PDB file of C-alpha atoms and ligand atoms in Angstrom:
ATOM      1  CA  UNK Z   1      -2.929 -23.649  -2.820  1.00 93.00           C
ATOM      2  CA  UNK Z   2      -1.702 -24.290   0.341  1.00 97.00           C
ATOM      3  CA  UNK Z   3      -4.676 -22.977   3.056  1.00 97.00           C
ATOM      4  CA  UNK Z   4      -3.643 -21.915   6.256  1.00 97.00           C
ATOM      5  CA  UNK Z   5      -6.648 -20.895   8.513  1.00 98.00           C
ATOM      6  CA  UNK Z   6      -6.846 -19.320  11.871  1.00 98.00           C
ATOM      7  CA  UNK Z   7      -9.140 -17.607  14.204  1.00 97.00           C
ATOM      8  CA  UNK Z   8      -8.069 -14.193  13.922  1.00 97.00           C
ATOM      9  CA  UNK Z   9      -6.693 -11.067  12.812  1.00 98.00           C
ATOM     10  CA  UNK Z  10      -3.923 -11.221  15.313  1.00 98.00           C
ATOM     11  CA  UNK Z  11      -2.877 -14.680  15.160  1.00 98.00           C
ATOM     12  CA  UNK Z  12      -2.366 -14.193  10.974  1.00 98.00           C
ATOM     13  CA  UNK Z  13      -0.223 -11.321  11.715  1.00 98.00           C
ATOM     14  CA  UNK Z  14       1.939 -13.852  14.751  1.00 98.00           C
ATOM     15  CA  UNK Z  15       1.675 -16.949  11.577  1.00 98.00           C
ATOM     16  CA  UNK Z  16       2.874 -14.633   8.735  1.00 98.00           C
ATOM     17  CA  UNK Z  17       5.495 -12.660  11.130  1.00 98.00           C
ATOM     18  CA  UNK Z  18       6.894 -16.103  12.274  1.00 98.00           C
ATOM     19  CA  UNK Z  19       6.610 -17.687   8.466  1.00 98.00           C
ATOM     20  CA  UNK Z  20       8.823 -14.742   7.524  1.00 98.00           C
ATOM     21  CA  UNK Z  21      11.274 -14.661  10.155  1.00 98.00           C
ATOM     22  CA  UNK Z  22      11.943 -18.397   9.461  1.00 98.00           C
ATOM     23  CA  UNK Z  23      12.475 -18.196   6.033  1.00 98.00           C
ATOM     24  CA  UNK Z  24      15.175 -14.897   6.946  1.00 98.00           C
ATOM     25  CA  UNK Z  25      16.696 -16.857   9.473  1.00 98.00           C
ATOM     26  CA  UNK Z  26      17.197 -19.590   6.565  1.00 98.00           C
ATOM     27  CA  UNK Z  27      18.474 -17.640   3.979  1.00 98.00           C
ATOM     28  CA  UNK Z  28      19.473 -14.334   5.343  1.00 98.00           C
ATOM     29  CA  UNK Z  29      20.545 -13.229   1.887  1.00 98.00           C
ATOM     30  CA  UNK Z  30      16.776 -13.533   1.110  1.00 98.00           C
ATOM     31  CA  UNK Z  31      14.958 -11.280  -1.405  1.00 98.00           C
ATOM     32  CA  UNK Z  32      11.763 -10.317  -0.175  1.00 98.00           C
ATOM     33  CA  UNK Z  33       8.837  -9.023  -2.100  1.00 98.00           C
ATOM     34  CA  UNK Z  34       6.805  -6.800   0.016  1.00 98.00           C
ATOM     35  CA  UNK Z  35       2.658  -5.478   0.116  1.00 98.00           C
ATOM     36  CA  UNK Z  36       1.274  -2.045   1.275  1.00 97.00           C
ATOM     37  CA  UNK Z  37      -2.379  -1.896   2.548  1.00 95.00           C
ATOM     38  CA  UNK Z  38      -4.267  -2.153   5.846  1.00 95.00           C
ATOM     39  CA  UNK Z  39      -3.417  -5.894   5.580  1.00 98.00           C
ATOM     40  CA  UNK Z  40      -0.124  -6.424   5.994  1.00 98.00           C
ATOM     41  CA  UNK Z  41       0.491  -3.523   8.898  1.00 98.00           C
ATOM     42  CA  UNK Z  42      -0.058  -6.401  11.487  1.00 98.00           C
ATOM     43  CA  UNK Z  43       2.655  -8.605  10.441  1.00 98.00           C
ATOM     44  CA  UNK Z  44       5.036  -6.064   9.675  1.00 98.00           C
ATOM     45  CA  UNK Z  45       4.509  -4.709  13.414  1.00 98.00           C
ATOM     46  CA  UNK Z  46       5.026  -8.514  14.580  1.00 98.00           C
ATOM     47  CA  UNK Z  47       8.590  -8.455  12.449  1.00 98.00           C
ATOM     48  CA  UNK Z  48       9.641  -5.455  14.317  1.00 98.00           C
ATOM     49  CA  UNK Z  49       8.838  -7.172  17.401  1.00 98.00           C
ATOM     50  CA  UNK Z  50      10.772 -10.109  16.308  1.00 98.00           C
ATOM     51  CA  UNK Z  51      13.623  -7.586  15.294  1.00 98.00           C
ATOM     52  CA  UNK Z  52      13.864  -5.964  18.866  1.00 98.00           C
ATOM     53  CA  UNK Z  53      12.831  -9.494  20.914  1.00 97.00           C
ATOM     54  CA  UNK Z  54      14.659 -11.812  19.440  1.00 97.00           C
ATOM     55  CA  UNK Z  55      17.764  -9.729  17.282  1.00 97.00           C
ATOM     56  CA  UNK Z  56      15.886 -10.912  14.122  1.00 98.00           C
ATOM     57  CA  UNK Z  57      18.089  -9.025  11.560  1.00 98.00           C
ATOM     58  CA  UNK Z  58      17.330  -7.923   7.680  1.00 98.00           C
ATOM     59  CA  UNK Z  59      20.951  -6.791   7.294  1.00 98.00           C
ATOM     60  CA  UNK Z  60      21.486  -8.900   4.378  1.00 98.00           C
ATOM     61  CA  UNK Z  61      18.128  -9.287   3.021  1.00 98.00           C
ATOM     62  CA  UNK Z  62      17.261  -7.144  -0.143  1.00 98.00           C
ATOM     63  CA  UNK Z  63      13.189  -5.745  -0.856  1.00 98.00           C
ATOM     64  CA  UNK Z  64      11.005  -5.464  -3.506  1.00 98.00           C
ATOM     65  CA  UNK Z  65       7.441  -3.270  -3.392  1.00 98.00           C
ATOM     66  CA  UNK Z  66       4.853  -4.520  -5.287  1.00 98.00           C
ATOM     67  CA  UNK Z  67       3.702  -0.906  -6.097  1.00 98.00           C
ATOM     68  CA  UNK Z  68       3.795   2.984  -5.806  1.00 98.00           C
ATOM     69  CA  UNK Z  69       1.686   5.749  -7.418  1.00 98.00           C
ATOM     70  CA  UNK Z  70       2.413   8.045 -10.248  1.00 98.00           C
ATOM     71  CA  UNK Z  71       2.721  11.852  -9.344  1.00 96.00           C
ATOM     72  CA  UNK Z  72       3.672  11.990  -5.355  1.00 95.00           C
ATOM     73  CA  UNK Z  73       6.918  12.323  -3.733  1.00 95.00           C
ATOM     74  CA  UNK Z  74       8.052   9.173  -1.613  1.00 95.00           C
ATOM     75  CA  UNK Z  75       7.829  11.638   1.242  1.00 95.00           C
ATOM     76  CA  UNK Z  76       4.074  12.154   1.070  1.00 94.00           C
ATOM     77  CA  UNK Z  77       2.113  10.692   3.445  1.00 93.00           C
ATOM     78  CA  UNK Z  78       0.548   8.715   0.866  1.00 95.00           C
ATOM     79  CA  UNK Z  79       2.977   7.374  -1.189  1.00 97.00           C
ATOM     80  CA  UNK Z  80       3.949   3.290  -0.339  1.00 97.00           C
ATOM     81  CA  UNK Z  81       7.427   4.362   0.276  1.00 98.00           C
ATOM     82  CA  UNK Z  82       6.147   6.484   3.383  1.00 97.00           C
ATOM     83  CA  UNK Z  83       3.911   3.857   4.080  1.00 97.00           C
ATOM     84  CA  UNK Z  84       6.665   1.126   4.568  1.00 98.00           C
ATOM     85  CA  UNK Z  85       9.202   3.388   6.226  1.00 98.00           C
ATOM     86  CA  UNK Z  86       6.759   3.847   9.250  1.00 98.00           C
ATOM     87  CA  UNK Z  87       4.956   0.557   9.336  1.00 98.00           C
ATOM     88  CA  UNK Z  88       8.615  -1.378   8.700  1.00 98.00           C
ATOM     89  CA  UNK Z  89      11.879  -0.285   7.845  1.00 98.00           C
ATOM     90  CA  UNK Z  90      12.460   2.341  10.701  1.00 98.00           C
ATOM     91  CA  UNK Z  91      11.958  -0.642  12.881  1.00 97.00           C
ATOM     92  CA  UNK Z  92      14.501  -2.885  11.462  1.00 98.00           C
ATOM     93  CA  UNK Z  93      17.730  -3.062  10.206  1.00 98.00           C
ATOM     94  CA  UNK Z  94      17.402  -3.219   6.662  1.00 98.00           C
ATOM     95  CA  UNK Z  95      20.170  -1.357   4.255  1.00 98.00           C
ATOM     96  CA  UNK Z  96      18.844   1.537   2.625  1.00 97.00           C
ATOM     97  CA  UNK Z  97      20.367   0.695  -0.366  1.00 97.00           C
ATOM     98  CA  UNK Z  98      18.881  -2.491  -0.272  1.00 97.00           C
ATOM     99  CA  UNK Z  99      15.273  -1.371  -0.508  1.00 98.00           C
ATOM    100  CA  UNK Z 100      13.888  -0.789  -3.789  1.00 98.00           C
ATOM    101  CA  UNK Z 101      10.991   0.679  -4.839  1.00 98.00           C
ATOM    102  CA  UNK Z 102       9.352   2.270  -8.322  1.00 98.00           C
ATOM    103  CA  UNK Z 103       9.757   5.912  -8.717  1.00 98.00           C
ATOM    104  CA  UNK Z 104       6.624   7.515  -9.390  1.00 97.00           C
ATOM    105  CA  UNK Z 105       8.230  10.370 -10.294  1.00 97.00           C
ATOM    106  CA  UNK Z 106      10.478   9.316 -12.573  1.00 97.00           C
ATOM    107  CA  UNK Z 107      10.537  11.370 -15.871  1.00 97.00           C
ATOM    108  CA  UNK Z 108      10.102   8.357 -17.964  1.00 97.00           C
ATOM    109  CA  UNK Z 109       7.841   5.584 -16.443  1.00 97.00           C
ATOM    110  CA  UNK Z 110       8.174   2.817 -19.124  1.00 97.00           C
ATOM    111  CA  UNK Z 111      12.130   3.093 -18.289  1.00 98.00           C
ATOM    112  CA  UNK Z 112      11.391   3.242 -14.722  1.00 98.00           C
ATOM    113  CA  UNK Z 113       9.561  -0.075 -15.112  1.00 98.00           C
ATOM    114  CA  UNK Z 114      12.328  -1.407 -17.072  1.00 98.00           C
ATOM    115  CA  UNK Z 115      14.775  -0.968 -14.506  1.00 98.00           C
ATOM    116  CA  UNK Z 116      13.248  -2.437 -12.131  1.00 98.00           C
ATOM    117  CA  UNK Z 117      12.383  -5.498 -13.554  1.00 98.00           C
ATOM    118  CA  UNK Z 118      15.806  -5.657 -14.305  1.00 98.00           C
ATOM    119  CA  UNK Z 119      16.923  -4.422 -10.826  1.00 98.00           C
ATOM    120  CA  UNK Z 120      14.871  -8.049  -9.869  1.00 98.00           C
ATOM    121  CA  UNK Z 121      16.940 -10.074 -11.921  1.00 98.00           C
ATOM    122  CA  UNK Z 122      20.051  -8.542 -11.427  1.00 98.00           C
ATOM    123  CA  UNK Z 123      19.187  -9.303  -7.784  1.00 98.00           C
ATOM    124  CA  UNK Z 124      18.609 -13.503  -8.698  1.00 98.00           C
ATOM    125  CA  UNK Z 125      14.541 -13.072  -8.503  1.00 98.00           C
ATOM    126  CA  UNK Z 126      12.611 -12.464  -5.716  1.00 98.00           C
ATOM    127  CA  UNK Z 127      12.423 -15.668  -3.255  1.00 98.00           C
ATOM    128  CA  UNK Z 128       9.132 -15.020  -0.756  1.00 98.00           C
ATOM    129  CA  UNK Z 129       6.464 -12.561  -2.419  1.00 98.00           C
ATOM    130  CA  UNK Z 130       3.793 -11.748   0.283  1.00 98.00           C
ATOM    131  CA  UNK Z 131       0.400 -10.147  -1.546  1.00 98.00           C
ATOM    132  CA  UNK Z 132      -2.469  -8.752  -0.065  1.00 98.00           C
ATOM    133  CA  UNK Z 133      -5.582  -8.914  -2.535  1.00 98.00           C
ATOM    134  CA  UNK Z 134      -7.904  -6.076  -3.365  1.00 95.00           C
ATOM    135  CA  UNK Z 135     -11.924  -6.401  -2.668  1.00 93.00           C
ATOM    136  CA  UNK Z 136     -12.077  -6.988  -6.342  1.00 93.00           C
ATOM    137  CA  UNK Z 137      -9.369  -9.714  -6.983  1.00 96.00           C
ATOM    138  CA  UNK Z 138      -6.421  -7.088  -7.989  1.00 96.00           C
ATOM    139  CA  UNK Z 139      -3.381  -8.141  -6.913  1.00 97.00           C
ATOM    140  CA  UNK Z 140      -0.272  -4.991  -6.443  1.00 97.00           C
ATOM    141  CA  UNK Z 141      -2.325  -2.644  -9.096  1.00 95.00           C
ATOM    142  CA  UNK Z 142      -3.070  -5.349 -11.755  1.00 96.00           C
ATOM    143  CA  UNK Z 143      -6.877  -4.635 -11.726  1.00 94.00           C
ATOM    144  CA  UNK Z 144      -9.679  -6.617 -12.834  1.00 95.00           C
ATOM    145  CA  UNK Z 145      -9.958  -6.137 -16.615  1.00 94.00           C
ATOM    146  CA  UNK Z 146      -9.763  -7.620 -20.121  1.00 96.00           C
ATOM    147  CA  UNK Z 147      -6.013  -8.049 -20.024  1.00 96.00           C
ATOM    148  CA  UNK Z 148      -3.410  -8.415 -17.635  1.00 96.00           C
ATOM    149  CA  UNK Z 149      -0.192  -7.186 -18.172  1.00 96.00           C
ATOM    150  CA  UNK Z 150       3.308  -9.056 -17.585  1.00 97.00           C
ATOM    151  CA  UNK Z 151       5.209  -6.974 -16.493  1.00 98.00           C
ATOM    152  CA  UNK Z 152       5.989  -3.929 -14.192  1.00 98.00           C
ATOM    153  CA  UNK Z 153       3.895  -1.531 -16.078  1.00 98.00           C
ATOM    154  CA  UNK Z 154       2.328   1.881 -15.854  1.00 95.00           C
ATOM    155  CA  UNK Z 155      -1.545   1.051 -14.534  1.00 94.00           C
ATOM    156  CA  UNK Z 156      -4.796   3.045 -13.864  1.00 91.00           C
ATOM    157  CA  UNK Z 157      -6.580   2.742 -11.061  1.00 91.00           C
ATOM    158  CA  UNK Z 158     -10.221   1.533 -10.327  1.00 87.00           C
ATOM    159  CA  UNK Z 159     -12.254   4.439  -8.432  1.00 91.00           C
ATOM    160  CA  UNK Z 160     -12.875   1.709  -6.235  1.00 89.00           C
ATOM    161  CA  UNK Z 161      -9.121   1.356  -5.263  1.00 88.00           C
ATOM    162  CA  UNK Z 162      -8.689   4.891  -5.127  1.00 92.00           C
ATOM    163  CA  UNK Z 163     -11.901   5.241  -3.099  1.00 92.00           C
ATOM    164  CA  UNK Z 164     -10.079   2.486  -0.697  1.00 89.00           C
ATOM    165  CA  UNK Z 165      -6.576   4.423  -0.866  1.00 91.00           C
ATOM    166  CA  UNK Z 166      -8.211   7.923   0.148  1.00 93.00           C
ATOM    167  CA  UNK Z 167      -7.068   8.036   3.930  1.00 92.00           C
ATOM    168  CA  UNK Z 168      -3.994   8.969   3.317  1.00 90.00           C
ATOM    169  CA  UNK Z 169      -5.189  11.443   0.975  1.00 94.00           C
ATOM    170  CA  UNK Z 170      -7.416  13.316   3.857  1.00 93.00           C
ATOM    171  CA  UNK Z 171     -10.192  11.133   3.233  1.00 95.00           C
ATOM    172  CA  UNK Z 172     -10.938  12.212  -0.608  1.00 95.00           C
ATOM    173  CA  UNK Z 173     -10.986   9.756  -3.174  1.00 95.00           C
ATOM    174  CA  UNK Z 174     -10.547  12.385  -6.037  1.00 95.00           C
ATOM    175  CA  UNK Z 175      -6.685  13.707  -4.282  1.00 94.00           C
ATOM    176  CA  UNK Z 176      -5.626   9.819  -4.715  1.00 95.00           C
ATOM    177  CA  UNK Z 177      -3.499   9.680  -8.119  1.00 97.00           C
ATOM    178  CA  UNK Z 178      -5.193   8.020 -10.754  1.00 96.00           C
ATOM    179  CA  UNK Z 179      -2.282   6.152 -11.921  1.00 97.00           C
ATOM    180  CA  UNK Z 180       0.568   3.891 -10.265  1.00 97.00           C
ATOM    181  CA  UNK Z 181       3.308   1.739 -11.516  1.00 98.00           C
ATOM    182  CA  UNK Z 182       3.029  -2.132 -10.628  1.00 98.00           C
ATOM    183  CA  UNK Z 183       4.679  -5.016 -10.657  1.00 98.00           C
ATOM    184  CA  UNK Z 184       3.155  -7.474 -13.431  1.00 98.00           C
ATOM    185  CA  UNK Z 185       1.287 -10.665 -13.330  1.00 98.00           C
ATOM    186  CA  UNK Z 186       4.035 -12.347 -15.219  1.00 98.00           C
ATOM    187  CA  UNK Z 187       6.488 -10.784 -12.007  1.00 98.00           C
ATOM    188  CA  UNK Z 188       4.606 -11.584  -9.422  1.00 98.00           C
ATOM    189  CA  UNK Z 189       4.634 -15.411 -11.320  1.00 98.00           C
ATOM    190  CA  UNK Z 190       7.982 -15.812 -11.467  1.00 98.00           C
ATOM    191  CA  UNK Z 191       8.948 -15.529  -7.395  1.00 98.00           C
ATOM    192  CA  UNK Z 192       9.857 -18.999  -5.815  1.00 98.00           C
ATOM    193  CA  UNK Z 193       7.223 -18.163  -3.625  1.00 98.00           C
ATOM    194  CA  UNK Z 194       4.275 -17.024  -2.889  1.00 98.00           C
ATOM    195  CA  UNK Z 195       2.103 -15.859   0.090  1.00 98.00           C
ATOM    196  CA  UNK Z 196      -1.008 -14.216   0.255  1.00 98.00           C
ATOM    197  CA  UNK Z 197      -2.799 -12.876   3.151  1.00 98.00           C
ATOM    198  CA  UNK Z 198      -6.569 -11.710   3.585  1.00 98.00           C
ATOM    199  CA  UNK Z 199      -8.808 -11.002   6.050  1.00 98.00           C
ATOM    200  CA  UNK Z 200     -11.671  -9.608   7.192  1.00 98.00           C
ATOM    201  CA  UNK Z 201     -15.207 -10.552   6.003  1.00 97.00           C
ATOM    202  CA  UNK Z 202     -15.026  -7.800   3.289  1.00 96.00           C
ATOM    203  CA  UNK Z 203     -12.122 -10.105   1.290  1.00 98.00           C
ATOM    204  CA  UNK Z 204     -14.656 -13.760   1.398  1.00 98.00           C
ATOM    205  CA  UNK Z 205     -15.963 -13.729  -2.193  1.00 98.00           C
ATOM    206  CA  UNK Z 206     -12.808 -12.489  -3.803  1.00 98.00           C
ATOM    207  CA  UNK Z 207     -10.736 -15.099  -1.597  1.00 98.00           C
ATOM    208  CA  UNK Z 208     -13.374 -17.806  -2.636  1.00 98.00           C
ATOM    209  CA  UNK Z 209     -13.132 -16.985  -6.275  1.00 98.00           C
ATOM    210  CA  UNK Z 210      -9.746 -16.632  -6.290  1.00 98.00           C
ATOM    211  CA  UNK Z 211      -9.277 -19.947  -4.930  1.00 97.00           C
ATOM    212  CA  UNK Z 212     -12.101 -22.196  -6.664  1.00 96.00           C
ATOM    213  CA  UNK Z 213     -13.469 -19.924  -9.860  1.00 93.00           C
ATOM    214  CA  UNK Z 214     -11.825 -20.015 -13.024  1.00 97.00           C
ATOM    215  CA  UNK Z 215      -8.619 -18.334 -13.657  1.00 98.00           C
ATOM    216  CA  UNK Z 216      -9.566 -15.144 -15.401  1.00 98.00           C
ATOM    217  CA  UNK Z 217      -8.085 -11.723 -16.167  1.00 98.00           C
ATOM    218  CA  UNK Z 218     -11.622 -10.721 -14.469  1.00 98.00           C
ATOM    219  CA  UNK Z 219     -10.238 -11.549 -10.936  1.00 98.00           C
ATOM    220  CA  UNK Z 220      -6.127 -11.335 -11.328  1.00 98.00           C
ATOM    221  CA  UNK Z 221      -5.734 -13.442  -8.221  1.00 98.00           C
ATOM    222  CA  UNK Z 222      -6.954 -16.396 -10.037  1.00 98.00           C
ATOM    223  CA  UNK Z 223      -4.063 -16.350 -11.699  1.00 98.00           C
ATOM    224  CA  UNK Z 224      -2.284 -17.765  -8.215  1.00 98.00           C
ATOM    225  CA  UNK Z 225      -3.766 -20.868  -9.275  1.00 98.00           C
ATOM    226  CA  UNK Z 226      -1.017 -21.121 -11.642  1.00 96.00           C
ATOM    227  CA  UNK Z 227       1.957 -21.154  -8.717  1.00 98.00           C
ATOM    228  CA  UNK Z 228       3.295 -23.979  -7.510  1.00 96.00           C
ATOM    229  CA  UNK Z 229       4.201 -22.840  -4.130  1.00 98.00           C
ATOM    230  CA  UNK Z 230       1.191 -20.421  -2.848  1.00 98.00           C
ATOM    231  CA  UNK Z 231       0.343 -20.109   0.754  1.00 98.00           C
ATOM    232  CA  UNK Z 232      -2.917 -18.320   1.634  1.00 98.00           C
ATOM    233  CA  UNK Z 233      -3.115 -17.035   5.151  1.00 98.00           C
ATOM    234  CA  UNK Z 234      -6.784 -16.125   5.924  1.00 98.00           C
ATOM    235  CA  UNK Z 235      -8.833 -15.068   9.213  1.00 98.00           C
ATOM    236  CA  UNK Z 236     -12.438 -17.211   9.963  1.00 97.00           C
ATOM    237  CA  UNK Z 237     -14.140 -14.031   8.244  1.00 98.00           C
ATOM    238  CA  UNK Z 238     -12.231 -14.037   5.093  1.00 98.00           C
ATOM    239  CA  UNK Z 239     -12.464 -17.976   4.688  1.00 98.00           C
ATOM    240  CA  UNK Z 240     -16.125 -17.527   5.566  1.00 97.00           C
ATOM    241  CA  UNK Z 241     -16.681 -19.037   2.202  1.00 97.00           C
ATOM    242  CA  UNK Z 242     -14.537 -21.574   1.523  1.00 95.00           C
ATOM    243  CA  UNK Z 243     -15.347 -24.859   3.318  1.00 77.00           C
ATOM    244  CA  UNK Z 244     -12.069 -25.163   5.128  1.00 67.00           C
TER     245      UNK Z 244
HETATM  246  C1  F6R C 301      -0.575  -2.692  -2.246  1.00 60.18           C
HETATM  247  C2  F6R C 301      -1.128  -3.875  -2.930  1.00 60.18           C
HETATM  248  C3  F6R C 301      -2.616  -4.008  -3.008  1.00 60.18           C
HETATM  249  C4  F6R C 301      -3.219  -4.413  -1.654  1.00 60.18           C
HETATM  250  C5  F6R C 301      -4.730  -4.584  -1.739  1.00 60.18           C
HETATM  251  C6  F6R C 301      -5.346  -4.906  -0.401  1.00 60.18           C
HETATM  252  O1  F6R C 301       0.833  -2.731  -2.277  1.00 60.18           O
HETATM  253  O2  F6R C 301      -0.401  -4.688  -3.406  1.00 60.18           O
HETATM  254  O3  F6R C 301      -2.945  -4.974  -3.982  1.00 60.18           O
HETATM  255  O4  F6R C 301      -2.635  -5.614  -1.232  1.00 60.18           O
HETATM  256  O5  F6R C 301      -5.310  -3.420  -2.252  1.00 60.18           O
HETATM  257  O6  F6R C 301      -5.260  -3.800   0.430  1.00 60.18           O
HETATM  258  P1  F6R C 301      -5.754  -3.851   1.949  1.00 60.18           P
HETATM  259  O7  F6R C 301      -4.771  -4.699   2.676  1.00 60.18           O
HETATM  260  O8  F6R C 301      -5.688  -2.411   2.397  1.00 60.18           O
HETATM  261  O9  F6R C 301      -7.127  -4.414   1.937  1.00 60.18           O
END
């Protein structure tokens, strides 16, 4: 894994934001694989900056989300689709019918996650997959667990993620849906590439393990390991552990 350090929150979000723009500017046709969370919100507020700054343009670039949840309109305020209009797609100019994104309310969820695995390789694979990892090693919603699925698959979530997920929700764990649909292991595996991005003292142990412990279904972002072209962009706090 390729270990990019720096001092800061801030100065991730400038690194990622700048990592991203270049790799647009290269291939402008470029399919992205995109993160919700508290991580990522930085960096996509840099690549609007870019976007009004410096003209940076999406217009030909195609997305994939990582995740949604099962049960909520993509116009509730906690559903990842509202989640990514605000933090990023108002603020660039990215065809609508270029985004894509899992239906959680689609009336059959196994051939919702069909399609969209097939919507990914109808679109040539994703080429830059940015991840944000979960306090407990879950990567999208492939949680910690005996077994890991491949594929884009219906999951259930850890009251841990859905305790983590409850802002949107007006602060109460129990409103967050206890399912979501998720990108697979085995889909997340086959991008060209890979970037993750953690920080904060709260992600150390699960960046350390992920980086140094064992690959195990136990801590899903082990399974990075596996990549051939991973970048991890950390802050000092969440590389407090790692002796980088
Ligand atoms: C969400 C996703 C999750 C988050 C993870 C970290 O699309 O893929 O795996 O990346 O839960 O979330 P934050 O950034 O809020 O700590």
């Amino acid at each position: 894994m390729n270990i990019r350090l720096f001092q800061t929150e801030e100065l991730v979000a400038r690194a990622l934001a700048d990592r991203v723009a270049s790799a647009v500017r290269q291939r402008p046709s470029i399919v992205l694989g995109l993160p919700t969370g508290r991580t990522p919100i930085a960096t996509y507020a840099e690549l609007r900056r870019l976007r009004v700054e410096q003209g940076l343009s999406f217009a030909r670039a195609s997305t994939f989300n990582l995740d949604e949840f099962v049960g909520i309109e993509p116009t509730h305020p906690g559903s990842f689709r509202y989640f990514m209009e605000r933090h990023l797609f108002e603020g660039i100019d990215l065809p609508p019918e270029r985004i894509h994104f899992l239906d959680g309310m689609a009336p059959d969820l196994d051939a919702e996650c069909e399609r969209y695995e097939r919507n990914i390789a109808n679109a040539g694979g994703i080429d830059l997959q940015l991840l944000g990892i979960g306090a407990n090693g879950h990567i999208g919603f492939n949680e910690p667990g005996e077994e890991l699925m491949a594929n884009t698959h219906h999951a259930a979530l850890h009251d841990g993620t859905r305790r983590d997920n409850a802002a949107q929700f007006g602060g109460d764990p129990t409103q967050v849906p206890q399912e979501a649909l998720s990108m697979g292991m085995g889909t997340i595996l086959k991008a060209a590439a890979l970037i993750l991005v953690a920080t904060g003292e709260r992600k150390a142990r699960c960046v350390e393990r992920m980086v140094r412990g064992p690959v195990t279904t136990r801590l899903p972002a082990s399974f990075l390991q596996m990549h051939r072209a991973v970048e991890v962009f950390l802050d000092r706090p969440a590389a407090s552990l790692l002796s980088v």
